[in-house]
Amino acid sequence: MGIMDDRAQLKGKAALVIGGGGGIGRAVSLDLARAGARVALCDIDPEALAATAGDVRAEGELLLAEIADACDPASIDRVFAAFDALSPHLDILVNVAGGTRFGMFADSTVEDWERDAKWNYLYVLQSCRLAIPRMRAAGGGAIVSVTTIEAHRAAPGYSVYAGYKAALTNFSRSLAVELGREGIRVNTVALESVPTASQAKIRTNFHWKDPSRAEELTRAGFEMYVPMGRTGAHQELSNAVLFLASELSSFITGTTVHVDGGAWASSGWTRWPGDGWYFPRPSPSALERMFPASE
Ligand SMILES: NC(=O)c1ccc[n+]([C@@H]2O[C@H](COP(=O)([O-])OP(=O)(O)OC[C@H]3O[C@@H](n4cnc5c(N)ncnc54)[C@H](O)[C@@H]3O)[C@@H](O)[C@H]2O)c1
């Protein structure tokens, strides 16, 4: 066993990933299995769930794969009940499921608010409450929830989502304090953009003059505004989750790891092509294009 495995101590740990079938959740489920954890996962998408469950089994130990809608409390109860039949305790809980639809708050409905509440906040309260006694039985544990840079800044067009992700962030801090003495650590991972199916949908829904250029223009935008000049990879998010789930982070609780290429740090500073970093105004050449000097 190498120094990383030795210190991470993930081997044999029982982990549950909510939204573990596709995209980011798939990366987390597979990496936990590769690190030696026994992995239970649930997802609303039966095909993604079946594919990832098969790959987890091939890479390591699959405890459970359940179709479940995180927004339905009965579904989550069912997942934990099935988990109990297979493991006497839970060591790691990862809450991945979440999302929203773009739209201005003034046009939103009660149904929109309720959907975002369940999808990004309320199910995590339920999964955490169910996890706590099972982690107490293990003598400790790690809870990691996936949030967003929008939990830490304003997000026009995503205001309700941003509000609930911020609530999740502060809930996690508070829970970390409540559970600190029991060795149950609670942290969040805040993403900027990681390409997933839902991200692709958001990009093509933007009001591009030419939707066929959505990918190219989005990439150009990230090059300007993310200090590292790109979006993240599934594995880069998964690396951070593994760190927080493992004993490598044994004295870290109540905090957020920002997996965003420096986007939160730069807070609006923009790298204008050919002109360098400017804030809060556009670069000199962009200003010149927008407001040409009069002859
Ligand atoms: N992708 C990004 O760039 C990005 C940016 C910021 C935050 N996030 C956050 O990351 C998480 C995953 O987002 P994503 O949609 O981009 O990734 P994703 O497509 O990787 O979703 C992960 C899995 O969650 C499942 N899922 C979605 N809703 C579910 C539900 N109600 N019940 C059970 N499973 C469900 C999906 O089927 C998918 O398999 C969310 O919490 C999201 O808010 C993503």
mmCIF file of C-alpha atoms and ligand atoms in Angstrom:
data_model
loop_
_atom_site.group_PDB
_atom_site.id
_atom_site.type_symbol
_atom_site.label_atom_id
_atom_site.label_comp_id
_atom_site.label_asym_id
_atom_site.label_seq_id
_atom_site.Cartn_x
_atom_site.Cartn_y
_atom_site.Cartn_z
ATOM 1 C CA MET A 1 0.000 0.000 0.000
ATOM 2 C CA GLY A 2 1.395 3.420 -0.982
ATOM 3 C CA ILE A 3 1.515 6.527 1.183
ATOM 4 C CA MET A 4 -1.708 7.944 -0.349
ATOM 5 C CA ASP A 5 -3.767 4.770 0.256
ATOM 6 C CA ASP A 6 -2.253 4.495 3.706
ATOM 7 C CA ARG A 7 -3.303 8.012 4.674
ATOM 8 C CA ALA A 8 -6.620 8.117 2.813
ATOM 9 C CA GLN A 9 -7.938 4.936 4.481
ATOM 10 C CA LEU A 10 -10.837 4.526 2.082
ATOM 11 C CA LYS A 11 -10.435 0.757 1.792
ATOM 12 C CA GLY A 12 -13.483 -1.081 3.141
ATOM 13 C CA LYS A 13 -15.429 2.128 3.902
ATOM 14 C CA ALA A 14 -19.159 2.028 3.118
ATOM 15 C CA ALA A 15 -20.136 4.966 0.877
ATOM 16 C CA LEU A 16 -23.476 6.167 -0.485
ATOM 17 C CA VAL A 17 -23.627 8.510 -3.488
ATOM 18 C CA ILE A 18 -26.952 10.230 -4.189
ATOM 19 C CA GLY A 19 -27.042 11.022 -7.917
ATOM 20 C CA GLY A 20 -24.188 8.564 -8.439
ATOM 21 C CA GLY A 21 -25.197 7.241 -11.852
ATOM 22 C CA GLY A 22 -24.144 9.828 -14.433
ATOM 23 C CA GLY A 23 -21.665 12.633 -15.066
ATOM 24 C CA ILE A 24 -20.050 13.946 -11.917
ATOM 25 C CA GLY A 25 -21.815 11.351 -9.754
ATOM 26 C CA ARG A 26 -20.488 8.531 -11.907
ATOM 27 C CA ALA A 27 -16.925 9.849 -11.548
ATOM 28 C CA VAL A 28 -17.312 9.963 -7.746
ATOM 29 C CA SER A 29 -18.845 6.456 -7.530
ATOM 30 C CA LEU A 30 -16.132 4.926 -9.710
ATOM 31 C CA ASP A 31 -13.263 6.680 -7.931
ATOM 32 C CA LEU A 32 -14.568 5.640 -4.500
ATOM 33 C CA ALA A 33 -14.709 2.032 -5.754
ATOM 34 C CA ARG A 34 -11.182 2.297 -7.221
ATOM 35 C CA ALA A 35 -9.951 3.589 -3.851
ATOM 36 C CA GLY A 36 -11.356 0.471 -2.165
ATOM 37 C CA ALA A 37 -14.645 1.795 -0.742
ATOM 38 C CA ARG A 38 -17.793 -0.342 -0.873
ATOM 39 C CA VAL A 39 -20.144 1.766 -2.975
ATOM 40 C CA ALA A 40 -23.918 2.199 -2.850
ATOM 41 C CA LEU A 41 -25.430 4.573 -5.380
ATOM 42 C CA CYS A 42 -28.848 5.796 -6.403
ATOM 43 C CA ASP A 43 -29.994 7.853 -9.372
ATOM 44 C CA ILE A 44 -33.153 8.990 -11.126
ATOM 45 C CA ASP A 45 -31.787 7.820 -14.505
ATOM 46 C CA PRO A 46 -32.091 4.010 -14.756
ATOM 47 C CA GLU A 47 -29.721 3.667 -17.719
ATOM 48 C CA ALA A 48 -26.944 5.746 -16.177
ATOM 49 C CA LEU A 49 -27.440 3.876 -12.896
ATOM 50 C CA ALA A 50 -27.156 0.438 -14.529
ATOM 51 C CA ALA A 51 -24.075 1.413 -16.554
ATOM 52 C CA THR A 52 -22.231 2.888 -13.565
ATOM 53 C CA ALA A 53 -23.265 0.029 -11.266
ATOM 54 C CA GLY A 54 -21.741 -2.433 -13.757
ATOM 55 C CA ASP A 55 -18.517 -0.428 -13.934
ATOM 56 C CA VAL A 56 -18.316 -0.074 -10.125
ATOM 57 C CA ARG A 57 -18.689 -3.848 -9.846
ATOM 58 C CA ALA A 58 -15.890 -4.290 -12.382
ATOM 59 C CA GLU A 59 -13.584 -1.838 -10.531
ATOM 60 C CA GLY A 60 -14.357 -2.728 -6.930
ATOM 61 C CA GLU A 61 -17.261 -3.537 -4.615
ATOM 62 C CA LEU A 62 -20.833 -2.568 -5.422
ATOM 63 C CA LEU A 63 -23.110 -2.586 -2.372
ATOM 64 C CA LEU A 64 -26.293 -1.297 -3.935
ATOM 65 C CA ALA A 65 -27.729 0.457 -6.994
ATOM 66 C CA GLU A 66 -31.249 1.855 -6.567
ATOM 67 C CA ILE A 67 -33.410 3.926 -8.862
ATOM 68 C CA ALA A 68 -34.492 6.902 -6.759
ATOM 69 C CA ASP A 69 -35.643 10.483 -7.157
ATOM 70 C CA ALA A 70 -33.826 12.560 -4.541
ATOM 71 C CA CYS A 71 -36.770 14.989 -4.550
ATOM 72 C CA ASP A 72 -39.109 12.267 -3.304
ATOM 73 C CA PRO A 73 -38.607 11.639 0.451
ATOM 74 C CA ALA A 74 -40.044 8.096 0.178
ATOM 75 C CA SER A 75 -37.352 7.272 -2.422
ATOM 76 C CA ILE A 76 -34.544 8.350 -0.102
ATOM 77 C CA ASP A 77 -36.072 6.390 2.812
ATOM 78 C CA ARG A 78 -36.178 3.341 0.550
ATOM 79 C CA VAL A 79 -32.487 3.723 -0.408
ATOM 80 C CA PHE A 80 -31.383 3.883 3.237
ATOM 81 C CA ALA A 81 -33.585 0.899 4.153
ATOM 82 C CA ALA A 82 -32.014 -1.143 1.335
ATOM 83 C CA PHE A 83 -28.568 0.044 2.455
ATOM 84 C CA ASP A 84 -29.241 -1.129 6.043
ATOM 85 C CA ALA A 85 -29.820 -4.675 4.817
ATOM 86 C CA LEU A 86 -26.283 -4.678 3.366
ATOM 87 C CA SER A 87 -24.165 -2.657 5.782
ATOM 88 C CA PRO A 88 -24.472 -2.079 9.559
ATOM 89 C CA HIS A 89 -22.965 1.402 9.257
ATOM 90 C CA LEU A 90 -22.258 4.213 6.807
ATOM 91 C CA ASP A 91 -18.881 5.951 6.576
ATOM 92 C CA ILE A 92 -19.299 8.327 3.622
ATOM 93 C CA LEU A 93 -22.296 10.190 2.195
ATOM 94 C CA VAL A 94 -21.929 12.198 -1.033
ATOM 95 C CA ASN A 95 -24.864 14.369 -2.139
ATOM 96 C CA VAL A 96 -24.410 15.047 -5.860
ATOM 97 C CA ALA A 97 -27.950 15.378 -7.275
ATOM 98 C CA GLY A 98 -29.049 18.954 -7.907
ATOM 99 C CA GLY A 99 -29.888 21.421 -10.612
ATOM 100 C CA THR A 100 -32.243 24.118 -11.851
ATOM 101 C CA ARG A 101 -33.642 25.860 -14.934
ATOM 102 C CA PHE A 102 -32.528 29.283 -16.125
ATOM 103 C CA GLY A 103 -35.110 32.067 -15.698
ATOM 104 C CA MET A 104 -35.614 35.477 -14.138
ATOM 105 C CA PHE A 105 -37.080 35.433 -10.636
ATOM 106 C CA ALA A 106 -39.930 37.797 -11.609
ATOM 107 C CA ASP A 107 -41.180 35.132 -14.035
ATOM 108 C CA SER A 108 -40.793 32.181 -11.650
ATOM 109 C CA THR A 109 -43.611 30.218 -9.990
ATOM 110 C CA VAL A 110 -44.204 28.520 -6.650
ATOM 111 C CA GLU A 111 -43.640 25.209 -8.471
ATOM 112 C CA ASP A 112 -40.184 26.398 -9.604
ATOM 113 C CA TRP A 113 -39.227 27.348 -6.022
ATOM 114 C CA GLU A 114 -40.467 24.049 -4.636
ATOM 115 C CA ARG A 115 -38.560 22.085 -7.295
ATOM 116 C CA ASP A 116 -35.300 23.916 -6.570
ATOM 117 C CA ALA A 117 -35.794 23.563 -2.806
ATOM 118 C CA LYS A 118 -36.254 19.791 -2.985
ATOM 119 C CA TRP A 119 -33.577 19.262 -5.638
ATOM 120 C CA ASN A 120 -30.803 21.313 -4.014
ATOM 121 C CA TYR A 121 -31.529 21.542 -0.299
ATOM 122 C CA LEU A 122 -34.365 19.558 1.263
ATOM 123 C CA TYR A 123 -33.221 16.102 0.161
ATOM 124 C CA VAL A 124 -29.789 16.802 1.679
ATOM 125 C CA LEU A 125 -31.416 17.552 5.040
ATOM 126 C CA GLN A 126 -33.133 14.170 4.809
ATOM 127 C CA SER A 127 -30.054 12.228 3.662
ATOM 128 C CA CYS A 128 -27.930 13.819 6.398
ATOM 129 C CA ARG A 129 -30.489 13.059 9.115
ATOM 130 C CA LEU A 130 -30.627 9.445 7.953
ATOM 131 C CA ALA A 131 -26.824 9.243 7.683
ATOM 132 C CA ILE A 132 -26.034 10.553 11.181
ATOM 133 C CA PRO A 133 -27.143 7.502 13.245
ATOM 134 C CA ARG A 134 -25.463 5.195 10.727
ATOM 135 C CA MET A 135 -22.217 7.211 10.989
ATOM 136 C CA ARG A 136 -22.469 7.224 14.767
ATOM 137 C CA ALA A 137 -22.572 3.407 14.518
ATOM 138 C CA ALA A 138 -19.330 3.617 12.523
ATOM 139 C CA GLY A 139 -17.712 5.911 15.125
ATOM 140 C CA GLY A 140 -17.455 8.800 12.648
ATOM 141 C CA GLY A 141 -17.918 9.653 9.009
ATOM 142 C CA ALA A 142 -17.683 12.173 6.208
ATOM 143 C CA ILE A 143 -20.518 14.015 4.473
ATOM 144 C CA VAL A 144 -19.686 15.853 1.246
ATOM 145 C CA SER A 145 -22.285 17.855 -0.692
ATOM 146 C CA VAL A 146 -21.779 19.252 -4.179
ATOM 147 C CA THR A 147 -22.663 22.941 -4.397
ATOM 148 C CA THR A 148 -21.684 25.702 -6.797
ATOM 149 C CA ILE A 149 -19.819 28.985 -7.131
ATOM 150 C CA GLU A 150 -23.360 30.476 -7.304
ATOM 151 C CA ALA A 151 -23.709 29.735 -3.571
ATOM 152 C CA HIS A 152 -20.967 32.314 -2.962
ATOM 153 C CA ARG A 153 -21.911 35.127 -5.355
ATOM 154 C CA ALA A 154 -24.981 36.605 -7.069
ATOM 155 C CA ALA A 155 -26.430 34.532 -9.921
ATOM 156 C CA PRO A 156 -28.942 36.425 -12.083
ATOM 157 C CA GLY A 157 -31.281 33.950 -13.782
ATOM 158 C CA TYR A 158 -30.460 31.359 -11.098
ATOM 159 C CA SER A 159 -31.505 33.286 -7.985
ATOM 160 C CA VAL A 160 -33.615 30.585 -6.302
ATOM 161 C CA TYR A 161 -31.036 27.864 -7.042
ATOM 162 C CA ALA A 162 -28.268 30.147 -5.729
ATOM 163 C CA GLY A 163 -30.296 30.782 -2.564
ATOM 164 C CA TYR A 164 -30.793 27.087 -1.830
ATOM 165 C CA LYS A 165 -27.160 26.186 -2.594
ATOM 166 C CA ALA A 166 -26.095 28.957 -0.185
ATOM 167 C CA ALA A 167 -28.501 27.481 2.374
ATOM 168 C CA LEU A 168 -26.898 24.074 1.831
ATOM 169 C CA THR A 169 -23.459 25.614 2.370
ATOM 170 C CA ASN A 170 -24.397 27.244 5.661
ATOM 171 C CA PHE A 171 -26.389 24.213 6.795
ATOM 172 C CA SER A 172 -23.257 22.109 6.210
ATOM 173 C CA ARG A 173 -21.123 24.514 8.282
ATOM 174 C CA SER A 174 -23.639 24.404 11.127
ATOM 175 C CA LEU A 175 -23.950 20.622 11.023
ATOM 176 C CA ALA A 176 -20.152 20.316 11.057
ATOM 177 C CA VAL A 177 -20.103 22.243 14.330
ATOM 178 C CA GLU A 178 -22.894 20.129 15.845
ATOM 179 C CA LEU A 179 -21.156 16.860 14.925
ATOM 180 C CA GLY A 180 -17.488 17.816 15.328
ATOM 181 C CA ARG A 181 -16.935 15.961 18.621
ATOM 182 C CA GLU A 182 -18.376 12.786 17.129
ATOM 183 C CA GLY A 183 -15.848 12.671 14.302
ATOM 184 C CA ILE A 184 -18.490 13.230 11.635
ATOM 185 C CA ARG A 185 -17.093 15.810 9.228
ATOM 186 C CA VAL A 186 -19.318 17.872 6.933
ATOM 187 C CA ASN A 187 -17.978 19.809 3.947
ATOM 188 C CA THR A 188 -19.045 21.151 0.545
ATOM 189 C CA VAL A 189 -17.402 21.287 -2.868
ATOM 190 C CA ALA A 190 -18.296 24.386 -4.925
ATOM 191 C CA LEU A 191 -18.035 23.989 -8.698
ATOM 192 C CA GLU A 192 -17.715 26.381 -11.542
ATOM 193 C CA SER A 193 -18.427 24.687 -14.842
ATOM 194 C CA VAL A 194 -17.859 20.969 -15.383
ATOM 195 C CA PRO A 195 -19.309 19.761 -18.712
ATOM 196 C CA THR A 196 -22.329 17.499 -18.055
ATOM 197 C CA ALA A 197 -25.612 16.817 -19.863
ATOM 198 C CA SER A 198 -27.422 19.469 -17.804
ATOM 199 C CA GLN A 199 -24.678 22.040 -18.488
ATOM 200 C CA ALA A 200 -24.967 21.406 -22.236
ATOM 201 C CA LYS A 201 -28.722 22.054 -21.994
ATOM 202 C CA ILE A 202 -28.153 25.344 -20.150
ATOM 203 C CA ARG A 203 -25.619 26.483 -22.786
ATOM 204 C CA THR A 204 -27.849 25.842 -25.776
ATOM 205 C CA ASN A 205 -30.773 27.499 -23.952
ATOM 206 C CA PHE A 206 -28.859 30.773 -23.702
ATOM 207 C CA HIS A 207 -29.911 33.418 -26.143
ATOM 208 C CA TRP A 208 -27.123 32.857 -28.634
ATOM 209 C CA LYS A 209 -27.714 34.448 -32.026
ATOM 210 C CA ASP A 210 -26.412 31.185 -33.474
ATOM 211 C CA PRO A 211 -27.063 28.191 -31.131
ATOM 212 C CA SER A 212 -24.752 25.993 -33.220
ATOM 213 C CA ARG A 213 -21.857 28.125 -31.882
ATOM 214 C CA ALA A 214 -22.942 27.711 -28.233
ATOM 215 C CA GLU A 215 -20.049 25.403 -27.302
ATOM 216 C CA GLU A 216 -17.390 27.498 -29.037
ATOM 217 C CA LEU A 217 -18.631 30.788 -27.544
ATOM 218 C CA THR A 218 -19.036 29.285 -24.089
ATOM 219 C CA ARG A 219 -15.445 28.026 -24.236
ATOM 220 C CA ALA A 220 -14.232 31.483 -25.287
ATOM 221 C CA GLY A 221 -16.132 32.961 -22.323
ATOM 222 C CA PHE A 222 -14.494 30.568 -19.850
ATOM 223 C CA GLU A 223 -11.068 31.363 -21.315
ATOM 224 C CA MET A 224 -11.707 35.017 -20.473
ATOM 225 C CA TYR A 225 -13.180 34.720 -17.035
ATOM 226 C CA VAL A 226 -11.721 31.564 -15.413
ATOM 227 C CA PRO A 227 -8.122 32.300 -14.355
ATOM 228 C CA MET A 228 -7.075 28.794 -15.411
ATOM 229 C CA GLY A 229 -8.771 29.434 -18.767
ATOM 230 C CA ARG A 230 -11.015 26.372 -19.002
ATOM 231 C CA THR A 231 -13.847 24.345 -17.492
ATOM 232 C CA GLY A 232 -13.204 21.520 -15.021
ATOM 233 C CA ALA A 233 -13.089 17.771 -15.631
ATOM 234 C CA HIS A 234 -15.275 15.228 -13.837
ATOM 235 C CA GLN A 235 -12.175 13.708 -12.284
ATOM 236 C CA GLU A 236 -11.041 17.056 -10.870
ATOM 237 C CA LEU A 237 -14.322 17.323 -8.948
ATOM 238 C CA SER A 238 -14.081 13.692 -7.925
ATOM 239 C CA ASN A 239 -10.516 14.220 -6.625
ATOM 240 C CA ALA A 240 -11.795 16.913 -4.257
ATOM 241 C CA VAL A 241 -14.685 14.725 -3.074
ATOM 242 C CA LEU A 242 -12.298 11.819 -2.425
ATOM 243 C CA PHE A 243 -10.023 14.113 -0.434
ATOM 244 C CA LEU A 244 -12.891 15.321 1.769
ATOM 245 C CA ALA A 245 -14.307 11.793 2.127
ATOM 246 C CA SER A 246 -10.948 10.350 3.150
ATOM 247 C CA GLU A 247 -8.666 10.585 6.178
ATOM 248 C CA LEU A 248 -6.400 12.882 4.144
ATOM 249 C CA SER A 249 -8.783 15.614 5.355
ATOM 250 C CA SER A 250 -9.209 14.230 8.887
ATOM 251 C CA PHE A 251 -8.990 17.704 10.540
ATOM 252 C CA ILE A 252 -11.077 19.564 7.939
ATOM 253 C CA THR A 253 -14.761 20.211 8.622
ATOM 254 C CA GLY A 254 -17.323 22.950 8.074
ATOM 255 C CA THR A 255 -15.625 24.321 4.988
ATOM 256 C CA THR A 256 -15.880 24.553 1.198
ATOM 257 C CA VAL A 257 -13.362 23.433 -1.373
ATOM 258 C CA HIS A 258 -13.721 25.584 -4.490
ATOM 259 C CA VAL A 259 -13.128 23.473 -7.602
ATOM 260 C CA ASP A 260 -13.338 26.329 -10.094
ATOM 261 C CA GLY A 261 -9.971 27.110 -11.693
ATOM 262 C CA GLY A 262 -9.772 30.298 -9.582
ATOM 263 C CA ALA A 263 -13.117 31.762 -10.730
ATOM 264 C CA TRP A 264 -14.308 32.605 -7.213
ATOM 265 C CA ALA A 265 -10.969 34.175 -6.347
ATOM 266 C CA SER A 266 -11.001 36.403 -9.443
ATOM 267 C CA SER A 267 -14.567 37.627 -8.709
ATOM 268 C CA GLY A 268 -15.232 39.438 -11.956
ATOM 269 C CA TRP A 269 -11.704 40.224 -13.164
ATOM 270 C CA THR A 270 -11.702 39.332 -16.860
ATOM 271 C CA ARG A 271 -8.842 38.455 -19.208
ATOM 272 C CA TRP A 272 -9.656 40.348 -22.415
ATOM 273 C CA PRO A 273 -8.096 38.767 -25.515
ATOM 274 C CA GLY A 274 -4.932 40.692 -26.336
ATOM 275 C CA ASP A 275 -5.411 43.200 -23.487
ATOM 276 C CA GLY A 276 -4.885 41.251 -20.234
ATOM 277 C CA TRP A 277 -6.875 41.525 -16.976
ATOM 278 C CA TYR A 278 -9.381 44.361 -16.471
ATOM 279 C CA PHE A 279 -11.961 45.026 -13.764
ATOM 280 C CA PRO A 280 -14.620 46.385 -13.537
ATOM 281 C CA ARG A 281 -14.540 47.907 -17.010
ATOM 282 C CA PRO A 282 -13.876 46.156 -20.329
ATOM 283 C CA SER A 283 -10.380 46.335 -21.777
ATOM 284 C CA PRO A 284 -9.293 49.468 -23.690
ATOM 285 C CA SER A 285 -9.746 47.804 -27.099
ATOM 286 C CA ALA A 286 -13.218 46.424 -26.170
ATOM 287 C CA LEU A 287 -14.215 49.896 -24.962
ATOM 288 C CA GLU A 288 -12.913 51.366 -28.212
ATOM 289 C CA ARG A 289 -15.052 48.885 -30.193
ATOM 290 C CA MET A 290 -18.129 49.663 -28.087
ATOM 291 C CA PHE A 291 -17.608 53.439 -27.979
ATOM 292 C CA PRO A 292 -15.474 54.352 -31.025
ATOM 293 C CA ALA A 293 -13.735 57.717 -30.674
ATOM 294 C CA SER A 294 -15.492 60.352 -32.761
ATOM 295 C CA GLU A 295 -13.600 61.484 -35.875
HETATM 296 N N1 LIG B 1 -21.924 20.655 -14.031
HETATM 297 C C1 LIG B 1 -21.606 21.837 -13.563
HETATM 298 O O1 LIG B 1 -20.921 22.620 -14.213
HETATM 299 C C2 LIG B 1 -22.045 22.260 -12.199
HETATM 300 C C3 LIG B 1 -21.744 23.555 -11.769
HETATM 301 C C4 LIG B 1 -22.122 23.927 -10.497
HETATM 302 C C5 LIG B 1 -22.752 23.023 -9.673
HETATM 303 N N2 LIG B 1 -23.042 21.768 -10.115
HETATM 304 C C6 LIG B 1 -23.733 20.847 -9.212
HETATM 305 O O2 LIG B 1 -23.235 19.530 -9.426
HETATM 306 C C7 LIG B 1 -24.276 18.577 -9.193
HETATM 307 C C8 LIG B 1 -24.455 17.684 -10.415
HETATM 308 O O3 LIG B 1 -24.845 18.521 -11.464
HETATM 309 P P1 LIG B 1 -25.003 18.127 -12.995
HETATM 310 O O4 LIG B 1 -26.463 17.964 -13.276
HETATM 311 O O5 LIG B 1 -24.251 19.108 -13.809
HETATM 312 O O6 LIG B 1 -24.251 16.815 -13.099
HETATM 313 P P2 LIG B 1 -24.600 15.381 -13.529
HETATM 314 O O7 LIG B 1 -25.300 15.366 -14.839
HETATM 315 O O8 LIG B 1 -23.286 14.810 -13.386
HETATM 316 O O9 LIG B 1 -25.639 14.803 -12.451
HETATM 317 C C9 LIG B 1 -25.270 13.765 -11.578
HETATM 318 C C10 LIG B 1 -26.331 12.724 -11.525
HETATM 319 O O10 LIG B 1 -27.408 13.182 -10.710
HETATM 320 C C11 LIG B 1 -28.572 12.573 -11.191
HETATM 321 N N3 LIG B 1 -29.743 13.261 -10.696
HETATM 322 C C12 LIG B 1 -30.192 14.471 -11.074
HETATM 323 N N4 LIG B 1 -31.322 14.756 -10.411
HETATM 324 C C13 LIG B 1 -31.585 13.713 -9.606
HETATM 325 C C14 LIG B 1 -32.617 13.411 -8.685
HETATM 326 N N5 LIG B 1 -33.622 14.262 -8.463
HETATM 327 N N6 LIG B 1 -32.576 12.238 -8.022
HETATM 328 C C15 LIG B 1 -31.583 11.357 -8.244
HETATM 329 N N7 LIG B 1 -30.598 11.570 -9.120
HETATM 330 C C16 LIG B 1 -30.579 12.749 -9.787
HETATM 331 C C17 LIG B 1 -28.429 12.613 -12.697
HETATM 332 O O11 LIG B 1 -29.259 11.648 -13.333
HETATM 333 C C18 LIG B 1 -26.945 12.317 -12.864
HETATM 334 O O12 LIG B 1 -26.743 10.938 -13.058
HETATM 335 C C19 LIG B 1 -25.520 19.387 -8.854
HETATM 336 O O13 LIG B 1 -25.668 19.452 -7.456
HETATM 337 C C20 LIG B 1 -25.226 20.757 -9.443
HETATM 338 O O14 LIG B 1 -25.925 21.778 -8.792
HETATM 339 C C21 LIG B 1 -22.717 21.368 -11.379
#
